Amino acid sequence: MPKTNADLAAAFEQTADLLELQQANPFRVRAYRNAARLLGELRLDLVAQVEAGRPLPRLPGIGADLAGKIEEFARSGHLALLDRLRRQIPAGVTEMLQLPGLGPKRVRALYEELHVTTLPALARAARDGRIRALPGFGARTEARILEAIEAHGRRPQRLKLVTAAQYAAALIAWLRRAPGVSEVAAAGSLRRSRETVGDLDLLACAPDGAAVCRHMLAYPEVAEVRAAGDTRATVLLASGLQVDLRVVAEASFGAALLYFTGSKAHNIRLRTLAIERRMKLNEYGLFAGRRTVAAATEQEIYGKLGLPWIPPELREDRGEIEAALKDALPVLIERRDLAGDLHAHTDWSDGAAGIEAMARAAQAHGLSYLAISDHSRRLTVAHGLDPPRLARQCAEVEALNRRLAGIELLTGIEVDVLDDGSLDLPEAALAPLEVVIAAVHSKFDLSRAAQTRRILAALEQPKVRILAHPVGRLIDRREPYDVDMLAVIRKCKARGVALELNAHPERLDLTDVACRMAKDEGARVAINSDAHAEHEFDNLDFGIGQARRGWLETGDVINTRPLGEVRAWLAGKEER
């Protein structure tokens, strides 16, 4: 039985893929795909709503038919439409959709033209040179397909952070109901805000570990019990996600949390530090001989090692120990530090809500300003704006600003970068705007040199103030394009352009490494939601997690500043 929105999202996404393979009505395909995106990000537990007999709330893009499908799947764990589609299409064809760069259109071509129905057959077709002969493929695409198949076989299953967080939240709520439990926490890569999670590490504090483990085994979604004992249990959920539970006493909870949070490299450095101080550190505590020096809290253990507490997002052995020893750890940005959002979409292009609705949603999420930045005309699939429509939208934004209270709207556009680095809209159309975001949405396969030249040329455009999702990746779906990131960061610094940290959990682009690079180079970052619906401002939390992994502080992020300072920066009048 499904227990999280993530299960619903996966079912709707696969339905969209299979419908597109069958060349179903594009509007129907898009409806399922948009619903999957919404369900994957929504924090309200829809399964719990249905199980409690409460009506589903009004959700953007979810009409009566899709709402009925949500209720059907929430109650039964099945979607009749999806079951029927699976019977009609070979399982191996569906598996091809998991390969980066192979969307439904290309998979359908491979299936229909080459009669390929399994990954091994696809690999043989690539090695035989048969794929390059298909229209729209070519030798480079053929080589990438072969690389993707080989990587698919080696790559362990990992979930996006947002999906893992949903599973963890449901499990933590379940474990809190176990007898005697005083605390439950997620550890591992989820606590460190890594962009993907391999398995869930959960820690519970209780006097009777066996009772908590039994409670864990009774979780309705447990498909397989791999280990069970008095203080630990390992299970496999129906989704395929492995969950490792440890139950500890209150006196050693901090030591266990530190140990199971990791990373392994960080823990090794801490253990080495303990040895240098003639102590021993493990999951039970910090010891001097047989005497417990510290165990109850992480702060206590770090303190006894001569260190301040190190935030989990920094624990990757990337210099955090050295910085802590010098009392030079960054004061990491927090969600409450964000004053505004400089990238959001409305129903003028591919968003699900109107301008006013998006403004009020941003305000409800604690923001005081919001840039309306719909797509430009080249992105026809998103109903992008041409100059006349953009001018009309600006007029509506200005009219709204005269009556909105508590939030200010900025006029803007997410303008496509063309192949030569020029922009999709003329200078005259961009001139009145406050926020111009340059975005690469095509030609991802250019060489490193060509892609870098293209982006550097776009950054020379005088109105560009933000570079959107700088490497263009979609996690586990599309590899980043090849670009000289250091050159791009240095150009942004020189031109006063902010690099976007796109907080959408499918992107999280900038990467944590690129965030750190931008910080070291003195370039600014803008943490933006790229929201296409009211609930998507929630995604700013994931952007903050990524920023913290990249060592970013409040001063590194432009949209932590009040609106007056941001407007001065946008206009090129910022005091230096």
Coordinates of C-alpha atoms in Angstrom, one line a residue:
M1 CA 0.0 0.0 0.0
P2 CA 1.3 3.5 -0.8
K3 CA 2.3 5.5 2.3
T4 CA 3.7 8.7 0.8
N5 CA 3.1 11.3 -1.9
A6 CA 6.3 10.0 -3.5
D7 CA 4.5 6.7 -4.3
L8 CA 1.6 8.6 -5.9
A9 CA 4.1 10.8 -7.9
A10 CA 6.0 7.7 -9.2
A11 CA 2.7 6.1 -10.4
F12 CA 1.6 9.3 -12.2
E13 CA 5.1 9.9 -13.8
Q14 CA 5.2 6.3 -15.1
T15 CA 1.6 6.7 -16.4
A16 CA 2.7 9.9 -18.3
D17 CA 5.7 8.1 -19.8
L18 CA 3.7 5.1 -21.0
L19 CA 1.0 7.4 -22.4
E20 CA 3.6 9.3 -24.3
L21 CA 5.1 6.1 -25.6
Q22 CA 1.7 5.3 -27.0
Q23 CA 1.5 8.8 -28.5
A24 CA -1.5 9.7 -26.4
N25 CA -3.0 13.2 -26.4
P26 CA -0.1 15.6 -25.4
F27 CA -2.4 17.5 -23.1
R28 CA -3.3 14.3 -21.3
V29 CA 0.4 13.4 -21.0
R30 CA 1.2 16.8 -19.6
A31 CA -1.6 16.6 -17.1
Y32 CA -0.2 13.4 -15.6
R33 CA 3.3 14.8 -15.7
N34 CA 2.4 18.0 -14.0
A35 CA 0.4 16.1 -11.4
A36 CA 3.4 13.9 -10.7
R37 CA 5.6 16.9 -10.2
L38 CA 3.1 18.4 -7.8
L39 CA 2.6 15.2 -5.8
G40 CA 6.4 14.7 -5.6
E41 CA 6.8 18.1 -3.9
L42 CA 3.6 18.4 -1.9
R43 CA 4.0 18.4 1.9
L44 CA 0.4 17.7 2.7
D45 CA 0.0 13.9 3.1
L46 CA -2.7 13.0 0.6
V47 CA -2.8 9.4 1.5
A48 CA -3.5 10.3 5.1
Q49 CA -6.3 12.6 3.9
V50 CA -7.9 9.9 1.9
E51 CA -7.5 7.3 4.7
A52 CA -9.1 9.7 7.2
G53 CA -12.1 10.2 4.9
R54 CA -11.3 13.9 4.3
P55 CA -11.8 15.4 0.9
L56 CA -8.7 16.3 -1.2
P57 CA -7.8 20.0 -1.1
R58 CA -8.0 22.0 -4.3
L59 CA -4.7 21.4 -6.1
P60 CA -3.4 23.3 -9.1
G61 CA -3.9 21.3 -12.3
I62 CA -5.8 18.5 -10.6
G63 CA -9.3 18.2 -11.9
A64 CA -12.0 15.7 -10.9
D65 CA -10.6 12.9 -13.1
L66 CA -7.0 13.1 -11.6
A67 CA -8.4 13.6 -8.1
G68 CA -10.3 10.4 -8.6
K69 CA -7.1 8.7 -9.7
I70 CA -5.3 9.9 -6.6
E71 CA -8.1 8.5 -4.4
E72 CA -8.0 5.2 -6.3
F73 CA -4.3 4.8 -5.8
A74 CA -4.3 6.0 -2.2
R75 CA -7.0 3.4 -1.3
S76 CA -5.8 0.4 -3.3
G77 CA -2.1 0.9 -4.1
H78 CA -3.0 0.5 -7.8
L79 CA -4.0 2.6 -10.7
A80 CA -6.1 0.7 -13.2
L81 CA -4.9 2.8 -16.1
L82 CA -1.2 2.2 -15.2
D83 CA -1.7 -1.5 -14.8
R84 CA -3.3 -1.6 -18.2
L85 CA -0.5 0.4 -19.8
R86 CA 2.1 -1.9 -18.2
R87 CA 0.4 -4.9 -19.8
Q88 CA 0.5 -3.3 -23.2
I89 CA 4.2 -2.3 -23.2
P90 CA 7.2 -4.7 -22.6
A91 CA 8.8 -4.2 -19.2
G92 CA 12.2 -3.7 -20.8
V93 CA 10.9 -0.7 -22.9
T94 CA 9.8 0.9 -19.7
E95 CA 13.2 0.3 -18.2
M96 CA 14.8 2.2 -21.1
L97 CA 13.1 5.4 -19.8
Q98 CA 15.3 5.3 -16.7
L99 CA 18.4 6.0 -18.9
P100 CA 19.5 9.7 -18.9
G101 CA 18.8 11.3 -22.2
L102 CA 16.2 8.8 -23.4
G103 CA 12.8 10.3 -23.2
P104 CA 9.6 8.6 -24.4
K105 CA 10.0 9.9 -28.0
R106 CA 13.4 8.4 -28.5
V107 CA 12.5 5.2 -26.7
R108 CA 9.5 4.8 -29.0
A109 CA 11.7 5.2 -32.0
L110 CA 14.1 2.5 -30.8
Y111 CA 11.2 0.2 -30.0
E112 CA 9.4 0.7 -33.3
E113 CA 12.3 1.0 -35.7
L114 CA 14.8 -1.4 -34.2
H115 CA 12.4 -3.7 -32.3
V116 CA 14.5 -3.2 -29.1
T117 CA 12.6 -4.3 -26.0
T118 CA 15.3 -4.9 -23.4
L119 CA 18.5 -3.1 -22.2
P120 CA 20.8 -5.9 -23.4
A121 CA 19.2 -5.6 -26.8
L122 CA 19.6 -1.9 -26.8
A123 CA 23.3 -2.3 -25.9
R124 CA 23.8 -4.7 -28.8
A125 CA 22.1 -2.2 -31.2
A126 CA 24.5 0.5 -30.0
R127 CA 27.6 -1.7 -30.4
D128 CA 26.5 -2.8 -33.9
G129 CA 26.1 0.9 -34.9
R130 CA 22.4 0.5 -35.7
I131 CA 21.2 3.4 -33.5
R132 CA 23.2 6.1 -35.3
A133 CA 21.3 5.4 -38.5
L134 CA 18.0 6.5 -36.9
P135 CA 16.8 10.1 -37.7
G136 CA 17.7 12.4 -34.8
F137 CA 20.3 10.1 -33.1
G138 CA 23.8 10.0 -34.6
A139 CA 27.1 8.5 -33.4
R140 CA 27.4 10.7 -30.3
T141 CA 24.0 9.8 -29.1
E142 CA 24.7 6.1 -29.7
A143 CA 27.9 6.3 -27.7
R144 CA 26.1 8.1 -24.8
I145 CA 23.3 5.5 -24.8
L146 CA 25.9 2.8 -24.4
E147 CA 27.6 4.7 -21.6
A148 CA 24.3 5.2 -19.9
I149 CA 23.5 1.5 -20.1
E150 CA 26.8 0.6 -18.6
A151 CA 26.4 3.2 -15.8
H152 CA 22.9 2.0 -15.1
G153 CA 24.2 -1.5 -14.3
R154 CA 26.8 -0.1 -11.9
R155 CA 24.8 2.6 -10.2
P156 CA 23.1 1.8 -6.9
Q157 CA 19.6 3.0 -6.6
R158 CA 19.4 6.4 -5.1
L159 CA 16.4 8.6 -4.5
K160 CA 16.1 12.3 -4.9
L161 CA 16.3 14.2 -1.6
V162 CA 12.7 15.3 -1.7
T163 CA 11.5 11.7 -2.2
A164 CA 13.7 10.3 0.6
A165 CA 12.5 13.1 2.9
Q166 CA 8.8 12.1 2.3
Y167 CA 9.6 8.4 3.1
A168 CA 11.5 9.5 6.2
A169 CA 8.8 11.8 7.5
A170 CA 6.2 9.0 7.3
L171 CA 8.5 6.5 9.0
I172 CA 9.5 9.0 11.7
A173 CA 5.8 9.6 12.5
W174 CA 5.3 5.9 12.7
L175 CA 8.2 5.3 15.0
R176 CA 7.2 8.1 17.3
R177 CA 4.2 6.0 18.2
A178 CA 6.3 3.1 19.4
P179 CA 6.4 2.4 23.1
G180 CA 8.8 4.5 25.2
V181 CA 10.2 6.4 22.3
S182 CA 11.4 9.9 23.3
E183 CA 13.2 10.9 20.1
V184 CA 13.5 9.9 16.5
A185 CA 15.9 11.4 14.0
A186 CA 17.0 10.9 10.4
A187 CA 20.8 10.5 10.1
G188 CA 23.0 9.6 7.1
S189 CA 23.0 11.5 3.8
L190 CA 19.4 12.8 4.3
R191 CA 20.5 14.7 7.4
R192 CA 23.6 16.0 5.5
S193 CA 21.2 17.2 2.7
R194 CA 22.9 15.3 0.0
E195 CA 21.0 15.7 -3.3
T196 CA 20.3 11.9 -3.5
V197 CA 19.9 9.3 -0.8
G198 CA 20.9 5.6 -1.1
D199 CA 19.1 4.4 2.0
L200 CA 17.5 5.8 5.1
D201 CA 19.4 5.8 8.5
L202 CA 17.0 6.3 11.4
L203 CA 17.9 6.7 15.0
A204 CA 15.4 6.2 17.9
C205 CA 15.9 6.8 21.6
A206 CA 14.0 4.4 23.9
P207 CA 14.7 2.1 26.9
D208 CA 13.2 -1.0 25.1
G209 CA 14.9 -1.3 21.8
A210 CA 13.3 -4.7 20.9
A211 CA 9.8 -3.2 21.2
V212 CA 10.7 -0.3 18.9
C213 CA 12.2 -2.8 16.3
R214 CA 9.1 -4.9 16.4
H215 CA 7.0 -1.7 15.8
M216 CA 9.3 -0.9 12.8
L217 CA 8.7 -4.4 11.4
A218 CA 4.9 -3.8 11.6
Y219 CA 5.1 -0.7 9.3
P220 CA 2.6 -1.5 6.5
E221 CA 5.1 -0.7 3.7
V222 CA 7.8 -3.2 4.8
A223 CA 8.2 -5.7 2.0
E224 CA 11.2 -7.6 3.4
V225 CA 12.9 -7.9 6.7
R226 CA 16.7 -8.2 6.2
A227 CA 17.7 -8.1 9.9
A228 CA 16.0 -7.7 13.2
G229 CA 17.3 -7.7 16.8
D230 CA 17.0 -6.0 20.1
T231 CA 18.5 -2.7 19.1
R232 CA 18.5 -2.6 15.3
A233 CA 16.4 -3.6 12.3
T234 CA 17.0 -3.4 8.5
V235 CA 14.0 -3.6 6.2
L236 CA 13.3 -3.1 2.5
L237 CA 10.2 -1.1 1.7
A238 CA 7.8 -1.9 -1.1
S239 CA 9.4 1.0 -3.0
G240 CA 12.8 -0.7 -2.9
L241 CA 14.2 1.7 -0.3
Q242 CA 16.3 0.2 2.4
V243 CA 15.8 1.5 5.9
D244 CA 18.3 0.9 8.8
L245 CA 17.0 1.6 12.3
R246 CA 19.2 1.8 15.4
V247 CA 17.7 2.2 18.9
V248 CA 19.9 3.6 21.6
A249 CA 19.7 4.8 25.2
E250 CA 19.4 8.6 25.9
A251 CA 22.8 8.6 27.4
S252 CA 24.5 7.8 24.1
F253 CA 22.1 9.4 21.6
G254 CA 24.5 12.1 20.6
A255 CA 27.3 9.7 19.9
A256 CA 25.1 7.5 17.8
L257 CA 23.6 10.5 15.9
L258 CA 27.1 11.7 15.1
Y259 CA 28.3 8.3 14.0
F260 CA 25.3 7.4 11.8
T261 CA 25.1 10.9 10.2
G262 CA 28.6 10.5 8.8
S263 CA 30.1 11.1 6.3
K264 CA 32.5 8.2 6.7
A265 CA 35.4 10.5 5.8
H266 CA 34.4 13.0 8.4
N267 CA 34.0 10.3 11.1
I268 CA 37.5 9.0 10.3
R269 CA 39.0 12.5 10.8
L270 CA 37.2 12.8 14.1
R271 CA 38.4 9.4 15.3
T272 CA 41.9 10.4 14.3
L273 CA 41.6 13.6 16.3
A274 CA 40.4 11.6 19.3
I275 CA 43.4 9.2 19.1
E276 CA 45.7 12.3 19.0
R277 CA 44.1 13.4 22.2
R278 CA 44.5 9.9 23.7
M279 CA 40.8 9.1 23.5
K280 CA 38.6 6.8 21.5
L281 CA 35.4 7.7 19.6
N282 CA 32.8 5.3 18.4
E283 CA 29.0 5.1 18.1
Y284 CA 28.6 4.7 21.9
G285 CA 30.6 7.8 22.9
L286 CA 34.0 9.4 23.4
F287 CA 36.1 7.5 25.9
A288 CA 39.3 8.1 27.8
G289 CA 40.2 4.5 28.8
R290 CA 37.0 3.1 30.2
R291 CA 35.7 6.4 31.3
T292 CA 33.0 8.1 29.2
V293 CA 34.0 11.6 28.4
A294 CA 31.0 12.6 26.3
A295 CA 28.1 10.7 24.6
A296 CA 24.7 12.4 25.2
T297 CA 25.0 15.2 22.6
E298 CA 27.0 16.0 19.5
Q299 CA 27.9 19.4 20.9
E300 CA 29.5 17.7 24.0
I301 CA 31.6 15.4 21.8
Y302 CA 32.8 18.1 19.5
G303 CA 33.6 20.3 22.5
K304 CA 35.7 17.6 24.2
L305 CA 37.7 17.2 20.9
G306 CA 38.4 20.9 21.0
L307 CA 36.0 21.8 18.2
P308 CA 32.8 23.8 17.8
W309 CA 29.7 21.8 16.7
I310 CA 29.9 21.3 12.9
P311 CA 26.6 21.5 11.0
P312 CA 25.7 18.1 9.3
E313 CA 25.8 19.6 5.8
L314 CA 29.5 20.4 6.2
R315 CA 30.6 16.9 7.3
E316 CA 32.2 15.7 4.1
D317 CA 35.9 16.1 5.0
R318 CA 36.2 19.1 2.7
G319 CA 38.1 21.3 5.1
E320 CA 35.5 21.6 7.8
I321 CA 37.8 20.1 10.5
E322 CA 40.6 22.5 9.7
A323 CA 38.2 25.4 9.7
A324 CA 36.8 24.3 13.0
L325 CA 40.2 24.0 14.6
K326 CA 40.9 27.6 13.5
D327 CA 37.4 28.7 14.7
A328 CA 36.8 29.7 11.1
L329 CA 33.6 27.7 10.3
P330 CA 31.1 29.7 8.2
V331 CA 27.9 30.9 9.8
L332 CA 25.7 29.0 7.3
I333 CA 22.7 30.6 5.7
E334 CA 19.3 29.6 7.1
R335 CA 15.8 29.6 5.5
R336 CA 14.7 32.6 7.5
D337 CA 17.5 34.6 6.0
L338 CA 15.8 34.7 2.5
A339 CA 14.0 38.0 2.0
G340 CA 12.8 37.3 -1.5
D341 CA 12.7 35.0 -4.6
L342 CA 14.0 36.2 -7.9
H343 CA 12.7 33.4 -10.2
A344 CA 9.0 32.3 -10.4
H345 CA 6.5 31.4 -13.1
T346 CA 2.8 32.1 -13.6
D347 CA 0.1 30.9 -15.9
W348 CA 1.3 33.5 -18.4
S349 CA 3.7 30.8 -19.5
D350 CA 3.9 27.3 -18.0
G351 CA 3.0 28.0 -14.4
A352 CA -0.2 26.8 -12.7
A353 CA -1.3 30.0 -10.9
G354 CA -1.9 33.6 -11.7
I355 CA 0.5 36.5 -10.7
E356 CA -1.5 37.5 -7.6
A357 CA -1.9 34.0 -6.4
M358 CA 1.9 33.4 -6.7
A359 CA 2.6 36.7 -4.9
R360 CA 0.3 35.8 -2.0
A361 CA 1.9 32.3 -1.8
A362 CA 5.4 33.8 -1.7
Q363 CA 4.2 36.1 1.1
A364 CA 2.8 33.2 3.0
H365 CA 6.2 31.6 2.8
G366 CA 7.8 34.6 4.5
L367 CA 9.1 36.5 1.5
S368 CA 8.8 40.2 1.0
Y369 CA 9.5 40.4 -2.7
L370 CA 9.1 38.2 -5.8
A371 CA 10.3 38.5 -9.3
I372 CA 7.8 37.3 -12.0
S373 CA 10.0 35.7 -14.6
D374 CA 8.1 33.7 -17.1
H375 CA 9.7 32.0 -20.1
S376 CA 10.5 33.9 -23.3
R377 CA 9.0 33.1 -26.6
R378 CA 11.5 30.5 -27.9
L379 CA 10.3 28.0 -25.3
T380 CA 7.1 27.4 -27.2
V381 CA 6.3 24.3 -25.2
A382 CA 6.0 26.6 -22.2
H383 CA 3.9 29.2 -24.0
G384 CA 6.7 31.7 -23.7
L385 CA 6.2 35.5 -23.9
D386 CA 6.9 37.6 -26.9
P387 CA 7.5 41.4 -26.5
P388 CA 3.8 42.5 -26.6
R389 CA 2.7 39.9 -24.1
L390 CA 5.6 40.7 -21.9
A391 CA 4.7 44.4 -21.9
R392 CA 1.1 43.5 -21.0
Q393 CA 2.3 41.3 -18.1
C394 CA 4.5 44.2 -16.8
A395 CA 1.5 46.4 -16.8
E396 CA -0.4 43.8 -14.7
V397 CA 2.5 43.5 -12.3
E398 CA 2.6 47.3 -11.8
A399 CA -1.2 47.4 -11.2
L400 CA -0.9 44.7 -8.6
N401 CA 1.9 46.4 -6.8
R402 CA -0.4 49.4 -6.3
R403 CA -2.8 47.3 -4.2
L404 CA -0.7 44.5 -2.7
A405 CA 0.4 44.9 0.8
G406 CA 3.4 43.2 2.5
I407 CA 5.0 42.0 -0.7
E408 CA 6.5 43.7 -3.8
L409 CA 6.6 42.3 -7.3
L410 CA 9.5 42.8 -9.7
T411 CA 9.1 42.6 -13.4
G412 CA 11.3 40.1 -15.1
I413 CA 11.8 37.3 -17.7
E414 CA 13.7 34.0 -18.0
V415 CA 15.1 34.6 -21.4
D416 CA 16.5 31.8 -23.5
V417 CA 20.2 32.0 -24.5
L418 CA 20.4 31.3 -28.2
D419 CA 23.1 29.2 -29.8
D420 CA 25.5 32.1 -30.3
G421 CA 25.0 33.6 -26.8
S422 CA 22.5 36.2 -27.9
L423 CA 19.2 36.5 -26.2
D424 CA 15.7 35.4 -27.3
L425 CA 14.2 38.9 -26.9
P426 CA 15.4 42.2 -28.3
E427 CA 17.1 44.8 -26.0
A428 CA 14.1 47.1 -26.3
A429 CA 11.8 44.5 -24.8
L430 CA 14.2 43.8 -21.9
A431 CA 15.1 47.4 -21.1
P432 CA 12.0 48.1 -18.9
L433 CA 12.5 44.9 -16.8
E434 CA 14.1 44.8 -13.4
V435 CA 15.2 41.1 -13.4
V436 CA 16.6 39.4 -16.6
I437 CA 17.5 35.8 -16.1
A438 CA 19.6 34.2 -18.8
A439 CA 18.8 30.4 -19.3
V440 CA 20.2 27.6 -21.5
H441 CA 17.3 25.4 -22.5
S442 CA 18.7 23.8 -25.7
K443 CA 21.8 22.5 -27.4
F444 CA 23.0 20.7 -24.2
D445 CA 25.4 18.6 -26.3
L446 CA 27.7 21.4 -27.5
S447 CA 31.4 20.9 -26.8
R448 CA 32.9 22.3 -23.6
A449 CA 34.5 25.1 -25.5
A450 CA 31.4 26.0 -27.5
Q451 CA 29.1 25.8 -24.5
T452 CA 31.4 28.0 -22.5
R453 CA 31.7 30.6 -25.3
R454 CA 28.0 30.7 -25.6
I455 CA 27.3 31.3 -21.9
L456 CA 30.1 33.8 -21.5
A457 CA 28.7 35.7 -24.5
A458 CA 25.2 35.7 -22.8
L459 CA 26.8 37.1 -19.6
E460 CA 28.1 40.1 -21.6
Q461 CA 24.5 41.2 -22.3
P462 CA 24.0 44.3 -20.2
K463 CA 20.6 43.5 -18.8
V464 CA 21.4 40.0 -17.6
R465 CA 21.6 39.9 -13.8
I466 CA 21.1 36.2 -13.1
L467 CA 22.4 33.0 -14.8
A468 CA 19.7 30.3 -14.3
H469 CA 20.4 26.7 -13.3
P470 CA 24.0 27.1 -14.6
V471 CA 24.8 23.5 -15.6
G472 CA 21.3 22.5 -16.9
R473 CA 21.1 19.1 -15.2
L474 CA 18.1 17.2 -14.1
I475 CA 19.2 14.8 -11.3
D476 CA 19.1 11.2 -12.6
R477 CA 17.4 12.3 -15.8
R478 CA 19.8 14.6 -17.6
E479 CA 23.5 15.0 -17.2
P480 CA 24.9 18.5 -16.8
Y481 CA 26.2 20.1 -20.0
D482 CA 30.0 20.3 -20.3
V483 CA 31.1 23.9 -19.4
D484 CA 34.1 25.5 -17.8
M485 CA 32.5 26.4 -14.5
L486 CA 35.4 28.3 -13.2
A487 CA 35.4 30.6 -16.2
V488 CA 31.6 31.1 -15.9
I489 CA 31.9 32.0 -12.2
R490 CA 34.7 34.4 -12.8
K491 CA 32.7 36.1 -15.6
C492 CA 29.7 36.4 -13.3
K493 CA 31.9 38.0 -10.7
A494 CA 33.4 40.4 -13.2
R495 CA 30.0 41.4 -14.6
G496 CA 28.1 41.5 -11.3
V497 CA 25.8 38.7 -12.3
A498 CA 24.5 36.2 -9.7
L499 CA 24.7 32.5 -10.3
E500 CA 21.3 30.9 -9.5
L501 CA 21.1 28.1 -7.1
N502 CA 17.9 26.6 -8.4
A503 CA 16.1 25.1 -5.4
H504 CA 13.9 22.7 -7.4
P505 CA 14.8 19.2 -6.0
E506 CA 15.2 17.8 -9.6
R507 CA 17.8 20.5 -10.3
L508 CA 19.6 21.7 -7.1
D509 CA 21.8 23.5 -9.6
L510 CA 24.4 25.0 -8.6
T511 CA 26.0 21.9 -7.2
D512 CA 27.4 22.1 -3.7
V513 CA 31.0 22.1 -5.1
A514 CA 30.1 24.9 -7.5
C515 CA 28.6 26.9 -4.6
R516 CA 31.8 26.6 -2.7
M517 CA 33.7 27.6 -5.8
A518 CA 31.5 30.7 -6.3
K519 CA 32.0 31.7 -2.6
D520 CA 35.8 31.3 -2.9
E521 CA 35.8 33.5 -6.1
G522 CA 33.6 36.1 -4.5
A523 CA 30.7 35.7 -6.9
R524 CA 27.1 36.2 -5.7
V525 CA 24.5 33.5 -5.6
A526 CA 20.7 33.8 -5.8
I527 CA 18.7 31.0 -4.2
N528 CA 15.5 30.8 -6.2
S529 CA 12.5 28.5 -6.1
D530 CA 11.8 28.5 -9.9
A531 CA 8.3 28.0 -8.6
H532 CA 5.6 27.0 -11.2
A533 CA 2.9 26.6 -8.6
E534 CA 2.0 28.1 -5.2
H535 CA 3.3 25.1 -3.1
E536 CA 6.7 25.1 -4.9
F537 CA 8.0 27.9 -2.7
D538 CA 8.5 25.0 -0.2
N539 CA 11.4 24.0 -2.4
L540 CA 13.4 26.9 -1.1
D541 CA 14.2 24.6 1.9
F542 CA 16.1 22.2 -0.4
G543 CA 18.0 25.1 -1.9
I544 CA 19.1 26.2 1.5
G545 CA 20.3 22.7 2.3
Q546 CA 22.4 22.7 -0.9
A547 CA 23.7 26.2 -0.1
R548 CA 24.8 25.1 3.3
R549 CA 26.6 22.1 1.8
G550 CA 28.4 24.7 -0.3
W551 CA 29.5 26.7 2.7
L552 CA 27.3 29.7 1.8
E553 CA 26.6 32.4 4.3
T554 CA 24.0 35.2 4.3
G555 CA 26.4 37.6 2.7
D556 CA 27.0 35.3 -0.3
V557 CA 23.4 35.3 -1.3
I558 CA 21.9 38.3 -3.0
N559 CA 18.3 37.7 -2.1
T560 CA 18.9 37.8 1.6
R561 CA 19.2 41.5 1.2
P562 CA 16.3 44.0 1.6
L563 CA 14.5 45.0 -1.6
G564 CA 16.1 48.5 -1.8
E565 CA 19.6 46.9 -1.9
V566 CA 18.5 44.3 -4.4
R567 CA 17.0 46.9 -6.6
A568 CA 20.2 48.9 -6.5
W569 CA 22.2 45.8 -7.5
L570 CA 19.8 45.0 -10.3
A571 CA 20.1 48.6 -11.6
G572 CA 23.9 48.4 -11.4
K573 CA 24.0 51.1 -8.7
E574 CA 25.1 49.0 -5.8
E575 CA 27.6 50.5 -3.4
R576 CA 30.8 48.4 -3.4

